[in-house]
Short mmCIF file of C-alpha atoms in Angstrom, two decimals:
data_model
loop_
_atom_site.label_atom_id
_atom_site.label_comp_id
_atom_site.label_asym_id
_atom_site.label_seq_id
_atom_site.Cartn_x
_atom_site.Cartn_y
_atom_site.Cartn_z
CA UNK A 101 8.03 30.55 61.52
CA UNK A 102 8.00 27.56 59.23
CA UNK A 103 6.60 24.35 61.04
CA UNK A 104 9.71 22.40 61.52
CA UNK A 105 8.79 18.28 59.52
CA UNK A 106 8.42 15.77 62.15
CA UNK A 107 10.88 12.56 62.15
CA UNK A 108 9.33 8.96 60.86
CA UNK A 109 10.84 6.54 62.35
CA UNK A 110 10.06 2.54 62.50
CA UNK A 111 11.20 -0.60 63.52
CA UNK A 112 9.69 -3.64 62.26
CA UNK A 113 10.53 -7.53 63.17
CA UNK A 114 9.63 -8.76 59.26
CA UNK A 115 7.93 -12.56 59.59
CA UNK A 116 10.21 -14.31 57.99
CA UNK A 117 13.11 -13.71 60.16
CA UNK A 118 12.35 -12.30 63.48
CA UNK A 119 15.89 -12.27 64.57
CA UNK A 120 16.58 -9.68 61.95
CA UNK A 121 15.42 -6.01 63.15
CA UNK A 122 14.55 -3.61 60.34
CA UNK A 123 14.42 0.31 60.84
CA UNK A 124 12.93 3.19 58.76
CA UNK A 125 13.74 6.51 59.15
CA UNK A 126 12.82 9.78 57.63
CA UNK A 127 15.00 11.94 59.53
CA UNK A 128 15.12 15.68 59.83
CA UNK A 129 15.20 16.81 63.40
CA UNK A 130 16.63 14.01 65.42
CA UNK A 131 20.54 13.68 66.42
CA UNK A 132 21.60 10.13 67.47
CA UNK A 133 23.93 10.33 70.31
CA UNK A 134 27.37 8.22 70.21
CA UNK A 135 26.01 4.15 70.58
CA UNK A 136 27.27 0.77 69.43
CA UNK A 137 25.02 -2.15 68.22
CA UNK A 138 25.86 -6.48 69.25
CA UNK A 139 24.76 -6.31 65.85
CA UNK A 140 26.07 -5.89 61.85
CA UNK A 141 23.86 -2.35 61.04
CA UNK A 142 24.04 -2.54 57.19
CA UNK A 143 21.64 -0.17 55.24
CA UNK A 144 21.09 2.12 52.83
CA UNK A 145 20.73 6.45 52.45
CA UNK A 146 17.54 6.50 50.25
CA UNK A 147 17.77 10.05 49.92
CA UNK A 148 19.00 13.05 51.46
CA UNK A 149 22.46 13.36 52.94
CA UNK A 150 23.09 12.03 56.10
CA UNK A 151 26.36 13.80 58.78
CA UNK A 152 27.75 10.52 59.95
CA UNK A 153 29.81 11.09 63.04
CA UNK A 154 32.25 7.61 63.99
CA UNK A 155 35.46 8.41 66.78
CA UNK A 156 37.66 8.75 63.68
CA UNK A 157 35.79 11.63 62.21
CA UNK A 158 32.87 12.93 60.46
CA UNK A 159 31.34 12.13 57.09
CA UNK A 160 28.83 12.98 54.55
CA UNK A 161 26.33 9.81 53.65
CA UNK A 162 24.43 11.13 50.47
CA UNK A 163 22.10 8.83 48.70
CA UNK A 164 23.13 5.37 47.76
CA UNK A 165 25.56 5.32 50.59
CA UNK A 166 25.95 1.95 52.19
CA UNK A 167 26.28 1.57 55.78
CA UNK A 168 28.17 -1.72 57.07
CA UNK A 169 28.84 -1.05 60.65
CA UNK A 170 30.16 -4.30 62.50
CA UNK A 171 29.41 -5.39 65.97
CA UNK A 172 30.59 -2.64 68.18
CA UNK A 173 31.21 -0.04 65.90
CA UNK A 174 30.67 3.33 67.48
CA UNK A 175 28.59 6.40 65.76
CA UNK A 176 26.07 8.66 65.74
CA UNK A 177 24.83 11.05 63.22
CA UNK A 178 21.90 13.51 62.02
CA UNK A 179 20.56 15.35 59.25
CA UNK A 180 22.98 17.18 56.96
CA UNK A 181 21.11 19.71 55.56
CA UNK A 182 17.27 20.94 56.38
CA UNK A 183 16.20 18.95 53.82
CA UNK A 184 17.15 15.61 56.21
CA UNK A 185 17.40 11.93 54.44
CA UNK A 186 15.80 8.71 54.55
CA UNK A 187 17.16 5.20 54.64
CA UNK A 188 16.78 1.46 55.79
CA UNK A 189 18.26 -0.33 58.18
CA UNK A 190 18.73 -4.26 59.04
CA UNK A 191 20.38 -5.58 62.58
CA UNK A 192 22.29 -8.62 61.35
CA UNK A 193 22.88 -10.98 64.86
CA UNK A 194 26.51 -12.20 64.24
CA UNK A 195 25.56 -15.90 64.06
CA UNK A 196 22.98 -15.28 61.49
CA UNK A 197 25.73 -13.84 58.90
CA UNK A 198 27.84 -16.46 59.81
CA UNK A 199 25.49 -18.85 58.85
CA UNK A 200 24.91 -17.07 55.46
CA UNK A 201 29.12 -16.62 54.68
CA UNK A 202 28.85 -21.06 55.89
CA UNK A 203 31.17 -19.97 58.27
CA UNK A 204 31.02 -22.63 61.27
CA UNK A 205 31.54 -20.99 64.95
CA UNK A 206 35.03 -21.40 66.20
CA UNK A 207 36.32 -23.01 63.11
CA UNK A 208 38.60 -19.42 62.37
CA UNK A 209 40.36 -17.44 64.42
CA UNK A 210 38.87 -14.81 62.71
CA UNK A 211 35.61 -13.06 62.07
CA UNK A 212 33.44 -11.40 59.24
CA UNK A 213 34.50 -7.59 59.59
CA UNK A 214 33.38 -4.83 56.89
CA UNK A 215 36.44 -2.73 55.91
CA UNK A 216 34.49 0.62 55.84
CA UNK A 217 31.80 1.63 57.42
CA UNK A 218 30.03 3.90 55.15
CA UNK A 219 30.43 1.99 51.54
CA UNK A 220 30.04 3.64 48.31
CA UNK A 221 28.55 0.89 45.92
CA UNK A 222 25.60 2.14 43.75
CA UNK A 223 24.54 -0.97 42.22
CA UNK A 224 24.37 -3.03 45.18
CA UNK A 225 23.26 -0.24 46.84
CA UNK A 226 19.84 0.24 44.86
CA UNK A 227 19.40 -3.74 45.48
CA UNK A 228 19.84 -3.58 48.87
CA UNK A 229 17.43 -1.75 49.23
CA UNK A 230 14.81 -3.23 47.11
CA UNK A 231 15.79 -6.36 49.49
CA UNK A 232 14.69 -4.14 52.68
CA UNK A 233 11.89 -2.99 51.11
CA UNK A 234 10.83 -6.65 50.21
CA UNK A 235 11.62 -8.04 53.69
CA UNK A 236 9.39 -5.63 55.24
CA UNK A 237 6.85 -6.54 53.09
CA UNK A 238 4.27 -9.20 54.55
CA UNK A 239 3.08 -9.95 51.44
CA UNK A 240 6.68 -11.35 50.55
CA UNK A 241 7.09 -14.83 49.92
CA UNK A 242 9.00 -15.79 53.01
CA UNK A 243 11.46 -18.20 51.28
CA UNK A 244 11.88 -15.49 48.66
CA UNK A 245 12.79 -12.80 51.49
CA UNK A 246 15.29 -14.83 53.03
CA UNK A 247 16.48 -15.93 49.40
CA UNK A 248 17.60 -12.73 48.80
CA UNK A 249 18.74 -11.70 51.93
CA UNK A 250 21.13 -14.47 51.78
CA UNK A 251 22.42 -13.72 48.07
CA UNK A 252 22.67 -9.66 48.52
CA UNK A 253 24.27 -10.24 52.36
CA UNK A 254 26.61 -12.39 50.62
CA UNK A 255 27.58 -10.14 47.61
CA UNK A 256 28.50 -7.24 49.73
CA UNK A 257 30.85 -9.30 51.63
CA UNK A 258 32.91 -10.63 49.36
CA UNK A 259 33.14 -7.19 48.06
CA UNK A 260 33.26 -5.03 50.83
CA UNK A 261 34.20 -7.00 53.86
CA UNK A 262 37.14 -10.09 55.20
CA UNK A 263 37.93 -12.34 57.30
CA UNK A 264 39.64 -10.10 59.77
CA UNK A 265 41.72 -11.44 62.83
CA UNK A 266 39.94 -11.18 66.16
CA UNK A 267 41.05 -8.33 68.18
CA UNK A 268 43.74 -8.83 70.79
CA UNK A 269 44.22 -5.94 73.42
CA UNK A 270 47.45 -5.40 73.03
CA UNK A 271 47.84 -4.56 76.91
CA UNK A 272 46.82 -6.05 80.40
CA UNK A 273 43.06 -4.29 80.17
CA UNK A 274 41.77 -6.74 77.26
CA UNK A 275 40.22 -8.64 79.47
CA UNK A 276 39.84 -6.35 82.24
CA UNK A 277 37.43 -4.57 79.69
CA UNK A 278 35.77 -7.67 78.39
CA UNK A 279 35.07 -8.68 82.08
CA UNK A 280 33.52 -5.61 83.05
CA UNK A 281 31.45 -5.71 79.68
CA UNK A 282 30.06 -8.84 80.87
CA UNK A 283 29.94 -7.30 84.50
CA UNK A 284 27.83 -4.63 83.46
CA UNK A 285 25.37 -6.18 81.43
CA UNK A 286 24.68 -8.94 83.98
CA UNK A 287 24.05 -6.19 86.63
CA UNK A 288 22.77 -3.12 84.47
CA UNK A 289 19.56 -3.20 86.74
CA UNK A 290 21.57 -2.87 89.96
CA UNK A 291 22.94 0.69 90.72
CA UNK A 292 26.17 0.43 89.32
CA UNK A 293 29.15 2.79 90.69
CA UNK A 294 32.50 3.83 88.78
CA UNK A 295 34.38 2.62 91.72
CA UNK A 296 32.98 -0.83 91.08
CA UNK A 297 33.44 -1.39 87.01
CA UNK A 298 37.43 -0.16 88.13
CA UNK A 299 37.80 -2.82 90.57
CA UNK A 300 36.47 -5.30 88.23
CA UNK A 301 39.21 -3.93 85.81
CA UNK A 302 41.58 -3.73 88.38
CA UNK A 303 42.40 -0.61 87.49
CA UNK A 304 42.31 3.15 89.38
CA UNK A 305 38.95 5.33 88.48
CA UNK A 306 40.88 7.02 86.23
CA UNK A 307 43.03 5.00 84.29
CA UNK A 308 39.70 2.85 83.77
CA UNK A 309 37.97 5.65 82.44
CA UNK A 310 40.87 6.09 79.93
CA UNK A 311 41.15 2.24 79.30
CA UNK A 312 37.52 1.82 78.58
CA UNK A 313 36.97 4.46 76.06
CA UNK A 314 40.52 3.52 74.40
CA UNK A 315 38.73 -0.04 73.74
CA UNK A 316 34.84 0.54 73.64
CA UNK A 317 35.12 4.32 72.02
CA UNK A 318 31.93 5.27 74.59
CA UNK A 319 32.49 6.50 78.08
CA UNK A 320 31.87 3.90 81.38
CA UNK A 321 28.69 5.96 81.83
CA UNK A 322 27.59 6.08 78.03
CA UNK A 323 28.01 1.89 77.84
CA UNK A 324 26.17 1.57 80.76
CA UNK A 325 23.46 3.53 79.89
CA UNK A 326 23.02 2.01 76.14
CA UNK A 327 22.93 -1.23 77.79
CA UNK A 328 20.16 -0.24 80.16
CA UNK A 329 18.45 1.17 76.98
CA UNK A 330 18.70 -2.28 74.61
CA UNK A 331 17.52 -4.24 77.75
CA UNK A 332 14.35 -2.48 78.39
CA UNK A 333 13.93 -2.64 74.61
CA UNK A 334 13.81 -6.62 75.03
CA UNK A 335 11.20 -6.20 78.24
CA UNK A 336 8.97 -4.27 75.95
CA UNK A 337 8.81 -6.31 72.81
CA UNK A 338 8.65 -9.27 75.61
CA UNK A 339 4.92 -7.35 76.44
CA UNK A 340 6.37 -6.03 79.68
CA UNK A 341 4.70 -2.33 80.53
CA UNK A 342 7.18 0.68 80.10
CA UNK A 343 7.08 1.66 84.07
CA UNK A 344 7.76 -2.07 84.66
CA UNK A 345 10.45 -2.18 82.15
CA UNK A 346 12.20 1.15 83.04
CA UNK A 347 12.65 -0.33 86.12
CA UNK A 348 13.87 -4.17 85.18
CA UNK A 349 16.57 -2.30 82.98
CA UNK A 350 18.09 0.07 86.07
CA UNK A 351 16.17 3.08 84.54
CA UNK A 352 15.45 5.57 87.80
CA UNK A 353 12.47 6.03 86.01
CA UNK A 354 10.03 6.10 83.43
CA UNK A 355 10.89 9.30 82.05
CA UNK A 356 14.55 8.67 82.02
CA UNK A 357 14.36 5.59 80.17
CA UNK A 358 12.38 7.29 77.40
CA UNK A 359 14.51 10.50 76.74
CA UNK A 360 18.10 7.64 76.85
CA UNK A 361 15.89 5.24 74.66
CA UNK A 362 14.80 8.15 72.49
CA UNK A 363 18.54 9.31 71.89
CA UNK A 364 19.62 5.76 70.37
CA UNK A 365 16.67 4.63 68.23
CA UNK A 366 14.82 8.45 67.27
CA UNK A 367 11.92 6.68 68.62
CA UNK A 368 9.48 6.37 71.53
CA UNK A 369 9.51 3.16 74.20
CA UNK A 370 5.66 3.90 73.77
CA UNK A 371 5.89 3.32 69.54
CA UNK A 372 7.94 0.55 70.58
CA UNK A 373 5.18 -0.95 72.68
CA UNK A 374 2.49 -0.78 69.83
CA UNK A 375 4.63 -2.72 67.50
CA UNK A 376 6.00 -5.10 69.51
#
């Protein structure tokens, strides 16, 4: 039996922006489960072919694909064929693009929104990724990193991306949902019940089950648990240890927090840990 080729992947916090998260991956093996980032995702297939998986449907990323997810977008995806794919990753925070579109907070009633999320664009593409590659580079010129990052960030908006309105629920859960949102990530540590999150909505168990997923595109359950997941992340790169963390984060234990952090990042709390 042929010796199945082990996954690569890495995050990295490059110096001269550590509110920008970068991630390398050399995928073969590894399926991502359904998860949203408080993040813009945007990236690049370096090779391979990628099965991208959104709530809409599922879609082949070959090479030079462009992924611009926005804050909140839902997906998941693995390997296409046995030959997997590679690509490169960066977290935008919100505020940070903002800043680099000189678009001042609360001065539009509107915000930065990518019209696809998988973007065909070879050009910009290829330079994309040379400005990943650069970023993660420590040998970079810092200004010349962020330089770049600014001008290629930029360029793909005004190509690929607008000033969309910001979503209004067009029904009596908007807020509901945003409250429990909040709701849960305040209290993700605490034991959290169904019957609770509903009464926050004000709605039944199962109309709030409906309501969520209509608005989030994850299950109560599924939220939850990625928000348990991105916490302990923080409580790790903050140097907290992993039994410690598991626990800060709601985890029930150790082992529980690694297989859920596993299934969103492809990687380790431990590999995590040695980075951070």
């Amino acid at each position: 039996m042929a010796k199945k080729t082990k996954d690569d992947i890495r995050i990295i916090r490059p110096e001269p922006l550590p509110t920008v998260e970068l991630l390398t991956g050399r995928i073969h093996n590894h399926a991502y489960r359904p998860h949203a980032h408080e993040e813009y995702a945007i990236g690049v297939v370096e090779a391979g072919v990628q099965r991208y998986r959104e709530p809409g449907g599922t879609y082949p990323a070959p090479a030079g694909t462009l992924y611009t997810l926005n804050p909140g977008d839902v997906h998941a995806g693995e390997a296409a064929t046995e030959a997997g794919y590679h690509y490169r990753l960066a977290y935008v925070p919100e505020n940070l693009l903002h800043s680099y579109l000189e678009i001042e907070p609360g001065a539009f009633p509107s915000h930065p929104h990518f019209r696809q999320r998988l973007t065909q664009d070879p050009a910009l593409a290829r330079e994309f990724n040379r400005v990943l590659a650069s970023l993660a580079d420590p040998a970079t010129c810092r200004v010349k990193a962020e330089s770049e990052l600014v001008l290629t960030l930029r360029t793909l908006f005004h190509r690929h991306g607008e000033l969309a309105p910001k979503e209004e629920l067009p029904d009596a859960g908007a807020h509901a949902i945003r409250r429990v949102k909040e709701y849960i990530k305040q209290r993700a540590a605490e034991p959290i019940t169904l019957s609770e999150m509903a009464e926050q909505a004000g709605l039944s168990r199962y109309h709030f089950i409906r309501v969520f997923k209509k608005h989030t595109g994850l299950a109560p359950h599924a939220y939850l648990t990625q928000i348990r997941v991105f916490q302990a992340k923080a409580a790790i790169e903050s140097g907290l240890p992993l039994a410690d963390a598991a626990f800060a984060s709601g985890f029930a234990d150790q082992s529980h927090m690694t297989r859920s952090f596993k299934a969103i990042f492809g990687i380790t709390p431990g590999k995590v840990q040695k980075t951070a």
